[in-house]
mmCIF file of C-alpha atoms in Angstrom:
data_model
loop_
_atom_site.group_PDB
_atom_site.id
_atom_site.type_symbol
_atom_site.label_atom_id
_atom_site.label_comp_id
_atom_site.label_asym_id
_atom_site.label_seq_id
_atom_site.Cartn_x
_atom_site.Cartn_y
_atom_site.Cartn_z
ATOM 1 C CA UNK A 103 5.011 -16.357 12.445
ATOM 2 C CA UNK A 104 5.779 -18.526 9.531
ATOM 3 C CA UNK A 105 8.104 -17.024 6.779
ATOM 4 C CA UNK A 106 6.485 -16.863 2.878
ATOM 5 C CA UNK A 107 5.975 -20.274 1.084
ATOM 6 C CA UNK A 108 4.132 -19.933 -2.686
ATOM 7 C CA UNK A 109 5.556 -21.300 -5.744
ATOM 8 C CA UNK A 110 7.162 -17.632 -6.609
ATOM 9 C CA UNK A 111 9.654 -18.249 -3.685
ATOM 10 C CA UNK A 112 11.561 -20.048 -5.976
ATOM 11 C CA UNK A 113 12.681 -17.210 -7.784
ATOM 12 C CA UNK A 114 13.741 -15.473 -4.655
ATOM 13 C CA UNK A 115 16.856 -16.886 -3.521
ATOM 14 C CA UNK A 116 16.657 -14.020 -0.837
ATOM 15 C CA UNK A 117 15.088 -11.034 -0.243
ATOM 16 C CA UNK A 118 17.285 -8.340 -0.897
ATOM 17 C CA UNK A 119 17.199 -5.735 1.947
ATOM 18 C CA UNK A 120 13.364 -6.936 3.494
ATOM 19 C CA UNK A 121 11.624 -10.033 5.190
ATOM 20 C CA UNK A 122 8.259 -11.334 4.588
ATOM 21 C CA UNK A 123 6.234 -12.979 7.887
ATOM 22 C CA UNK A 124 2.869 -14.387 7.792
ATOM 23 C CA UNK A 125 0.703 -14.503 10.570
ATOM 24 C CA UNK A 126 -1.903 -17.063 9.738
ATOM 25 C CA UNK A 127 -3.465 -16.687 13.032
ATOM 26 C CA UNK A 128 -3.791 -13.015 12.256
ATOM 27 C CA UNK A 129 -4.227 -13.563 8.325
ATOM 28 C CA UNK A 130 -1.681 -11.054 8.158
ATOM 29 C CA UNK A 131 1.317 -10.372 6.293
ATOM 30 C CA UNK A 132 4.031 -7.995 6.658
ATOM 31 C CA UNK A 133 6.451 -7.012 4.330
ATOM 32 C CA UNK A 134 9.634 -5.393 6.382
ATOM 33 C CA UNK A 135 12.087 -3.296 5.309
ATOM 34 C CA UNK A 136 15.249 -3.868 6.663
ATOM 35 C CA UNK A 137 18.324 -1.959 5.049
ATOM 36 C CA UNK A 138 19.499 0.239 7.874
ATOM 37 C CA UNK A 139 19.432 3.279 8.874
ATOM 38 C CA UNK A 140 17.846 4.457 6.351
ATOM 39 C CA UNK A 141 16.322 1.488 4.626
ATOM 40 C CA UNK A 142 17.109 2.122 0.914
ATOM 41 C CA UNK A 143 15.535 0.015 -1.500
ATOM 42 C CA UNK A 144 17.663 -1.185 -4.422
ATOM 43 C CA UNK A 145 16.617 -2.095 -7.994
ATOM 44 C CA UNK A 146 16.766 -5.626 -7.672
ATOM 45 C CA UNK A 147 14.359 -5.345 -4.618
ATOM 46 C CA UNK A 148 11.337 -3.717 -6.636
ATOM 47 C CA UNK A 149 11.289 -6.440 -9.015
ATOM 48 C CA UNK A 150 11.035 -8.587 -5.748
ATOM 49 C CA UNK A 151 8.657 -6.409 -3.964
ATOM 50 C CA UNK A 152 6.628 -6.846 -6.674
ATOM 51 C CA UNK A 153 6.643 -10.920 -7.091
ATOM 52 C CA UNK A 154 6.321 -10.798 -3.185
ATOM 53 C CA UNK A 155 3.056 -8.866 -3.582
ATOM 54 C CA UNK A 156 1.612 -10.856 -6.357
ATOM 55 C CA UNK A 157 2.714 -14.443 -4.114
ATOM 56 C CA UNK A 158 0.497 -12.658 -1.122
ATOM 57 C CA UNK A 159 -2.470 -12.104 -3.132
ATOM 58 C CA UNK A 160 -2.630 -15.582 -3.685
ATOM 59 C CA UNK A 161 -2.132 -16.975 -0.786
ATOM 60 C CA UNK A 162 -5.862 -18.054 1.060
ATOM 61 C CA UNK A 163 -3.662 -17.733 4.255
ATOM 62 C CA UNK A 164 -3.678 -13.876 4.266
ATOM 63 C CA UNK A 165 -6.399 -11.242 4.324
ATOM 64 C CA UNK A 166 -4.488 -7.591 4.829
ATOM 65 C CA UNK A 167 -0.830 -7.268 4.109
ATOM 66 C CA UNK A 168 1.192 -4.586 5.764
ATOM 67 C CA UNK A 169 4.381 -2.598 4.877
ATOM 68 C CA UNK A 170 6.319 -1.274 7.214
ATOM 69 C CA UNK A 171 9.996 -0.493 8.228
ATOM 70 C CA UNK A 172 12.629 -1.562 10.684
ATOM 71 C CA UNK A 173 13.863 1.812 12.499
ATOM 72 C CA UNK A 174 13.396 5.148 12.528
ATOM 73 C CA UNK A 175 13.024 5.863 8.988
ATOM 74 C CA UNK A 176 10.464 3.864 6.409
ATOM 75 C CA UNK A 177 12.459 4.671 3.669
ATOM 76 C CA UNK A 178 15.018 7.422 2.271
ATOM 77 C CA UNK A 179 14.506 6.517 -1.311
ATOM 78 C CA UNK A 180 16.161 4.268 -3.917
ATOM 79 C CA UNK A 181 19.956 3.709 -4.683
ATOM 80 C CA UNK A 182 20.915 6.405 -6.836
ATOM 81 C CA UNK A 183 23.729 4.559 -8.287
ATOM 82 C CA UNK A 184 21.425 2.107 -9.631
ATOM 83 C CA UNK A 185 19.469 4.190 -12.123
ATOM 84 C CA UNK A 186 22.962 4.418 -13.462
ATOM 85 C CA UNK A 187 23.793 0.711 -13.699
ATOM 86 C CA UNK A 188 20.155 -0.712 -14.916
ATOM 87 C CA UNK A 189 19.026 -1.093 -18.759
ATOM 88 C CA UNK A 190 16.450 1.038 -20.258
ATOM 89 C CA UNK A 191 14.593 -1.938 -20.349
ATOM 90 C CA UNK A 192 14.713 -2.371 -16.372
ATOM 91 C CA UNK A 193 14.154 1.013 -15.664
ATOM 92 C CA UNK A 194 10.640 0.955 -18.008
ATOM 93 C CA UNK A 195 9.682 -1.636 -15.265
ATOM 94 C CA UNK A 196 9.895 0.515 -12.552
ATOM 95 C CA UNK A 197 6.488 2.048 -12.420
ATOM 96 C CA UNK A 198 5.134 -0.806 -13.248
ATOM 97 C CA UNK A 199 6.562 -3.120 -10.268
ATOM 98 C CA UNK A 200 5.865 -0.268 -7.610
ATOM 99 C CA UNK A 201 2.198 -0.165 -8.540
ATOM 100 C CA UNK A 202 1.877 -3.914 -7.141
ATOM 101 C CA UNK A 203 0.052 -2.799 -3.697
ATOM 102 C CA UNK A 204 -2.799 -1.026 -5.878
ATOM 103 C CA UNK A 205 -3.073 -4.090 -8.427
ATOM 104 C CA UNK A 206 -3.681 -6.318 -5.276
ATOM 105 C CA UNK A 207 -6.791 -7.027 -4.226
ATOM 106 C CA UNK A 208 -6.020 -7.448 -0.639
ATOM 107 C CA UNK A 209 -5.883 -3.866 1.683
ATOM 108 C CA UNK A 210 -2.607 -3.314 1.710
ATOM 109 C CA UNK A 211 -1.373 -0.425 4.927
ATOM 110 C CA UNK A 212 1.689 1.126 4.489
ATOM 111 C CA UNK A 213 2.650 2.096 8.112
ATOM 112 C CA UNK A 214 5.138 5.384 7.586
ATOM 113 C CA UNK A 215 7.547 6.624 10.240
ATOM 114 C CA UNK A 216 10.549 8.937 9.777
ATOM 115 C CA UNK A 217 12.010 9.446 5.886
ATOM 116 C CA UNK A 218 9.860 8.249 3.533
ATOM 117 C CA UNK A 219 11.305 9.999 0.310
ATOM 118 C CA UNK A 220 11.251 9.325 -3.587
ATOM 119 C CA UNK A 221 10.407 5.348 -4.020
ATOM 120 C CA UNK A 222 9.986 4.807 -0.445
ATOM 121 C CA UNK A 223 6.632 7.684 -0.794
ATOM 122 C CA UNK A 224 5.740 6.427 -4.401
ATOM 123 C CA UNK A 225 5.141 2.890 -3.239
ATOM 124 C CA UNK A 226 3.092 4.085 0.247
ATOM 125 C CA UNK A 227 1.296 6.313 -2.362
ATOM 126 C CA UNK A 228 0.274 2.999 -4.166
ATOM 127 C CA UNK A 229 -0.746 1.357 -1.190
ATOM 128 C CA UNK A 230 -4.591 1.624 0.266
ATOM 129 C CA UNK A 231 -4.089 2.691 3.928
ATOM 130 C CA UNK A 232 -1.151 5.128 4.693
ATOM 131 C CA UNK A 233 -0.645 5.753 8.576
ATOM 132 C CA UNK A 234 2.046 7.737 9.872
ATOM 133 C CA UNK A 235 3.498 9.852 12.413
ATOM 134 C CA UNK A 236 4.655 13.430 13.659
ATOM 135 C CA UNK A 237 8.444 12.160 12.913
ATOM 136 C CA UNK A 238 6.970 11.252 9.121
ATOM 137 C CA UNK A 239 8.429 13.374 6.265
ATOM 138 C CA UNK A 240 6.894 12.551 2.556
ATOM 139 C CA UNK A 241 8.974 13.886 -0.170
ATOM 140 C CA UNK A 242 10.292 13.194 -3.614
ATOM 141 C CA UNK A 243 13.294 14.977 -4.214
ATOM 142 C CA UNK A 244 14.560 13.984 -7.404
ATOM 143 C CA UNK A 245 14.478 17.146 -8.817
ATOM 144 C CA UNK A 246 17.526 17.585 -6.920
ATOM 145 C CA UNK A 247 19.478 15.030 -9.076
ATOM 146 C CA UNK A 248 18.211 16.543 -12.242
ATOM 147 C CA UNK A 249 15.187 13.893 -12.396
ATOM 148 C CA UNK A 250 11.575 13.753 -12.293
ATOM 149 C CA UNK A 251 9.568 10.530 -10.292
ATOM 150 C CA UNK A 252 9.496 7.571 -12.249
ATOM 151 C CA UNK A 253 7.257 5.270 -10.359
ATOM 152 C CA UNK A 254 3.780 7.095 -10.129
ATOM 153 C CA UNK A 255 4.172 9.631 -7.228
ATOM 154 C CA UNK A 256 3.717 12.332 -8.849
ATOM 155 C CA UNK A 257 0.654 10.964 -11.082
ATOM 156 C CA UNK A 258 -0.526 9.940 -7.845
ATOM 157 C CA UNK A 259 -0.028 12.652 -5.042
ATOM 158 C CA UNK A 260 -1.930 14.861 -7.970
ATOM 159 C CA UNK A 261 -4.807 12.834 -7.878
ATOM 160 C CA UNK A 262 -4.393 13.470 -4.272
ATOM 161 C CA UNK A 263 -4.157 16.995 -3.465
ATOM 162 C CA UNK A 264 -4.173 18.686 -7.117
ATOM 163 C CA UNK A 265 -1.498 19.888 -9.532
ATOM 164 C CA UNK A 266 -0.586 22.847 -7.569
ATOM 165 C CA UNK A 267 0.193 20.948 -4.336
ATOM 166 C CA UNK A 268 1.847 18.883 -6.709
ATOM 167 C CA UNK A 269 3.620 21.110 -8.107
ATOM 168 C CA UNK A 270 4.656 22.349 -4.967
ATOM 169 C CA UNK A 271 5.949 19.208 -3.260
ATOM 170 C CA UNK A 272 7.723 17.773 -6.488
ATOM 171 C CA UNK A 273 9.126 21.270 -8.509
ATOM 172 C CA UNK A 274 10.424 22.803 -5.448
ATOM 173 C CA UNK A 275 11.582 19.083 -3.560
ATOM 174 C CA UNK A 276 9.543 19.937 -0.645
ATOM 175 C CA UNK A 277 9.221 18.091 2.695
ATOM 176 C CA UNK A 278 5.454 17.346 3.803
ATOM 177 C CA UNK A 279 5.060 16.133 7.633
ATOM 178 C CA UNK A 280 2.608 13.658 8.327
ATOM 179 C CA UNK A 281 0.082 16.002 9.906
ATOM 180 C CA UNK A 282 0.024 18.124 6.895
ATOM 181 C CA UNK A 283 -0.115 14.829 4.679
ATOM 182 C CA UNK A 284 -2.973 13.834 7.070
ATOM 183 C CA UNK A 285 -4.598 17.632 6.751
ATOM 184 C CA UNK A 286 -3.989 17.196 3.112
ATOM 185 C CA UNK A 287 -6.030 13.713 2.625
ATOM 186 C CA UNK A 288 -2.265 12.031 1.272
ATOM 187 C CA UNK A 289 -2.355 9.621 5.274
ATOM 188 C CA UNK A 290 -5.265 7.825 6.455
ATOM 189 C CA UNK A 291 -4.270 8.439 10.356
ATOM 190 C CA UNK A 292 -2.034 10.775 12.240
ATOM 191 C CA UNK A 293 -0.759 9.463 15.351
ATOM 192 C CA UNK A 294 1.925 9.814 18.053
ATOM 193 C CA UNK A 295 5.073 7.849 16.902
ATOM 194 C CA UNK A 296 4.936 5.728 20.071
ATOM 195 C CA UNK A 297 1.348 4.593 18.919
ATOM 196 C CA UNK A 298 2.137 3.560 15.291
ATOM 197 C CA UNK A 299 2.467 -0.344 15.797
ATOM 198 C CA UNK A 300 -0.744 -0.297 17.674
ATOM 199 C CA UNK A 301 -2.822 1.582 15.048
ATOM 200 C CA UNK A 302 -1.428 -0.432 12.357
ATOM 201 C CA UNK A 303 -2.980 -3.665 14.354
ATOM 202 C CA UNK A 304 -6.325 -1.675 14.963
ATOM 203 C CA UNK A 305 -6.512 -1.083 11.484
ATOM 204 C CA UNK A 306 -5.693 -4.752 10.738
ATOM 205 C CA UNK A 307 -7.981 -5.910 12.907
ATOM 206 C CA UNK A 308 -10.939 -3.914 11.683
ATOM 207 C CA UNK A 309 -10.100 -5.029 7.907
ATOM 208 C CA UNK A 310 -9.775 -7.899 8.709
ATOM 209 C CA UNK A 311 -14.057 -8.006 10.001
ATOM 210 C CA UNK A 312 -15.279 -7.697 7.200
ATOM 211 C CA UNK A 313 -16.022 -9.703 3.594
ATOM 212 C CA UNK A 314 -13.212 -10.578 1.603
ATOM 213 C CA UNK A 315 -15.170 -10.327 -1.358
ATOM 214 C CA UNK A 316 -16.973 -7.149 -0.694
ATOM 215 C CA UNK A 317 -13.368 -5.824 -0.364
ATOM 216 C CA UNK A 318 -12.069 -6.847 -3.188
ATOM 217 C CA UNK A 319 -14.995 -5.310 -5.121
ATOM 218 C CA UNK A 320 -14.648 -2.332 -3.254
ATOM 219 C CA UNK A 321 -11.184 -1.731 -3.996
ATOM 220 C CA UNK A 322 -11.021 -2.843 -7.413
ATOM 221 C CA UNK A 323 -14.176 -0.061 -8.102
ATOM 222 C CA UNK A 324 -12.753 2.552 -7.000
ATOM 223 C CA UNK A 325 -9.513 1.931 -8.406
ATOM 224 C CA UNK A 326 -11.280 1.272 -11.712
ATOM 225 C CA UNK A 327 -13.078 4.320 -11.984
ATOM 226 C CA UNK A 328 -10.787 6.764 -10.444
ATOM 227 C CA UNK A 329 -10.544 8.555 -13.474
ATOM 228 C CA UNK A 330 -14.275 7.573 -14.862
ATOM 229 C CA UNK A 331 -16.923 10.325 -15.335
ATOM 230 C CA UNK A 332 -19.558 10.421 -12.603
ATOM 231 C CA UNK A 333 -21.830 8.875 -14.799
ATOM 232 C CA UNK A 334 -20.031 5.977 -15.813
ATOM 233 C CA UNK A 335 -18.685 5.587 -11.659
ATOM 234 C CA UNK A 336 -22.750 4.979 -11.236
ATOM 235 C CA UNK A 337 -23.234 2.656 -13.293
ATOM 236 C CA UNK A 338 -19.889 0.379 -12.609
ATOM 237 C CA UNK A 339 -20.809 1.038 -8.807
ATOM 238 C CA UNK A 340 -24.299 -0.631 -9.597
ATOM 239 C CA UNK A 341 -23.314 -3.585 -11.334
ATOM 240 C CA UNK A 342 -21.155 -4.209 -8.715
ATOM 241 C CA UNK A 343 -23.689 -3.969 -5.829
ATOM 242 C CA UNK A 344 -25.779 -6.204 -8.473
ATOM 243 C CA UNK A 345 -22.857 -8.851 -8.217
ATOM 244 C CA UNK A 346 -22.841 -8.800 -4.748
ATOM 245 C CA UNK A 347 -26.608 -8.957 -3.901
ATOM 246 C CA UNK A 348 -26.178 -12.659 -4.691
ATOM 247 C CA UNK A 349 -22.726 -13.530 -2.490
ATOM 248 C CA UNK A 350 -22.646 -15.563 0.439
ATOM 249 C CA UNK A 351 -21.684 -12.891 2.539
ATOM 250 C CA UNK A 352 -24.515 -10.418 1.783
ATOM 251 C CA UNK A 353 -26.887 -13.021 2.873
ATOM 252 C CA UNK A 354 -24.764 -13.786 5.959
ATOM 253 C CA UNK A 355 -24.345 -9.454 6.910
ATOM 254 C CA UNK A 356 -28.553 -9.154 5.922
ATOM 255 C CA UNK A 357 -29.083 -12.162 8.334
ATOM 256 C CA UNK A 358 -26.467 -11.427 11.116
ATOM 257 C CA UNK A 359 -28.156 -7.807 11.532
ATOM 258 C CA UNK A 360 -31.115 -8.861 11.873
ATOM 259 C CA UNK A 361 -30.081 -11.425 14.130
ATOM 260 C CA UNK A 362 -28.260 -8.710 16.190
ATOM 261 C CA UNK A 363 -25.259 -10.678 16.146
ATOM 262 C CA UNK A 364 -20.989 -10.497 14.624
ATOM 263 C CA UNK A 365 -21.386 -11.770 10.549
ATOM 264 C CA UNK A 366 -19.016 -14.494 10.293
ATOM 265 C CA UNK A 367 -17.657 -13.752 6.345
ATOM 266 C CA UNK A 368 -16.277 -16.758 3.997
ATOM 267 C CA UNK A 369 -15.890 -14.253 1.147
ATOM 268 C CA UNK A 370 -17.781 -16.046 -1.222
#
């Protein structure tokens, strides 16, 4: 493991309550929160979530990046006392710095055990790949302290599961366990809370085997046209394809299937 080197380090003097490791062998990265028990994440740490993010995508060392948790609980939320404290100004930024798994072109996994309320669920909700367990509870309960969500979940979850599920979860400040987040299409996987580590590597692993680039168009497309008529989805979805037709790693997939044999991708 070898700890996060990019120019943006320089801003970081340290991480405020998580660690960054790369595993070049692995071209992994994990992003580990690590505030216990309850692993709260503080307003200077989104701004550096969000730098640490942007320093990943760059890197040529790392191909999925993973978010995870030290502990029982991913996260209970964001320090209330905080919101208090920051600027207008800061507080604009919010939504904005969360968002960084979705603006990365990488697959980002957000591996969820345990509490994973208010910011903690906003920024899983931005990730690509949420995986969690029977001990996982998604909420956002700031209706409780006389606030709405400020960093996309709500936009998000209703994008998700609809405005009355929506409604549901962030009106009333409901609890959703992972298999009903699973049921509900909000996680990717359901599994036992023993098994999470290993089906976070899995996933890695089978990322990881295919084209970089064919990711990154993937992602970016269907981000992009999330809220694009069917007819305009087509067409972006075609040009795409177009783009790709020509890449390095089509020919290499076209050629290694009809050589019956594992593509090896460059992502060009």
């Amino acid at each position: 493991m070898t700890q996060l080197t990019h120019p943006a380090q320089t801003l970081l003097e340290h991480l405020d309550g998580f660690s960054v490791q790369i595993d070049a062998a692995r071209e992994r990265a994990d992003i580990v929160l690590h505030r216990p028990p309850y692993n709260i994440i503080s307003m200077a740490q989104r701004d550096q979530l969000r730098l640490v993010f942007e320093s990943l995508d760059e890197n040529p060392a790392v191909r999925v990046i993973v978010l995870r948790a030290q502990g029982e609980h991913f996260s209970s939320g964001g320090d209330i006392k905080g919101f208090l404290e920051a600027s207008p100004e800061h507080v604009s930024k919010l939504a904005w710095n969360i968002a960084a798994p979705a603006r990365c072109s990488k697959p980002v996994i957000a591996a969820n055990r345990g509490y994973c309320f208010g910011v903690g669920f906003e920024i899983s909700l931005a990730c690509d790949f949420r995986l969690v367990t029977e001990t996982t509870r998604y909420a956002l309960p700031e209706q409780k302290l006389g606030q709405i969500p400020g960093s996309g979940g709500s936009a998000r979850l209703q994008k998700m599961v609809g405005i009355t599920r929506t409604k549901d979860i962030v009106m009333r400040s409901r609890r959703i366990p992972g298999q009903q987040a699973h049921e509900w299409g909000v996680a990717t996987e359901c599994v036992p809370d023993a098994e999470l580590e290993a089906a976070t590597d899995r996933l890695v692993d089978e990322l990881r085997a295919f084209s970089p680039i064919a990711q990154r168009t993937a992602k970016k497309l269907l981000n992009d046209t999330e809220d694009a008529t069917l007819t305009v989805a087509i067409e972006l979805e075609g040009h795409c394809y177009s783009r790709l037709r020509s890449s390095d790693d089509f020919r290499e997939g076209v050629e290694a299937f009809h050589g019956k044999r594992n593509p090896n991708f460059i992502g060009s």
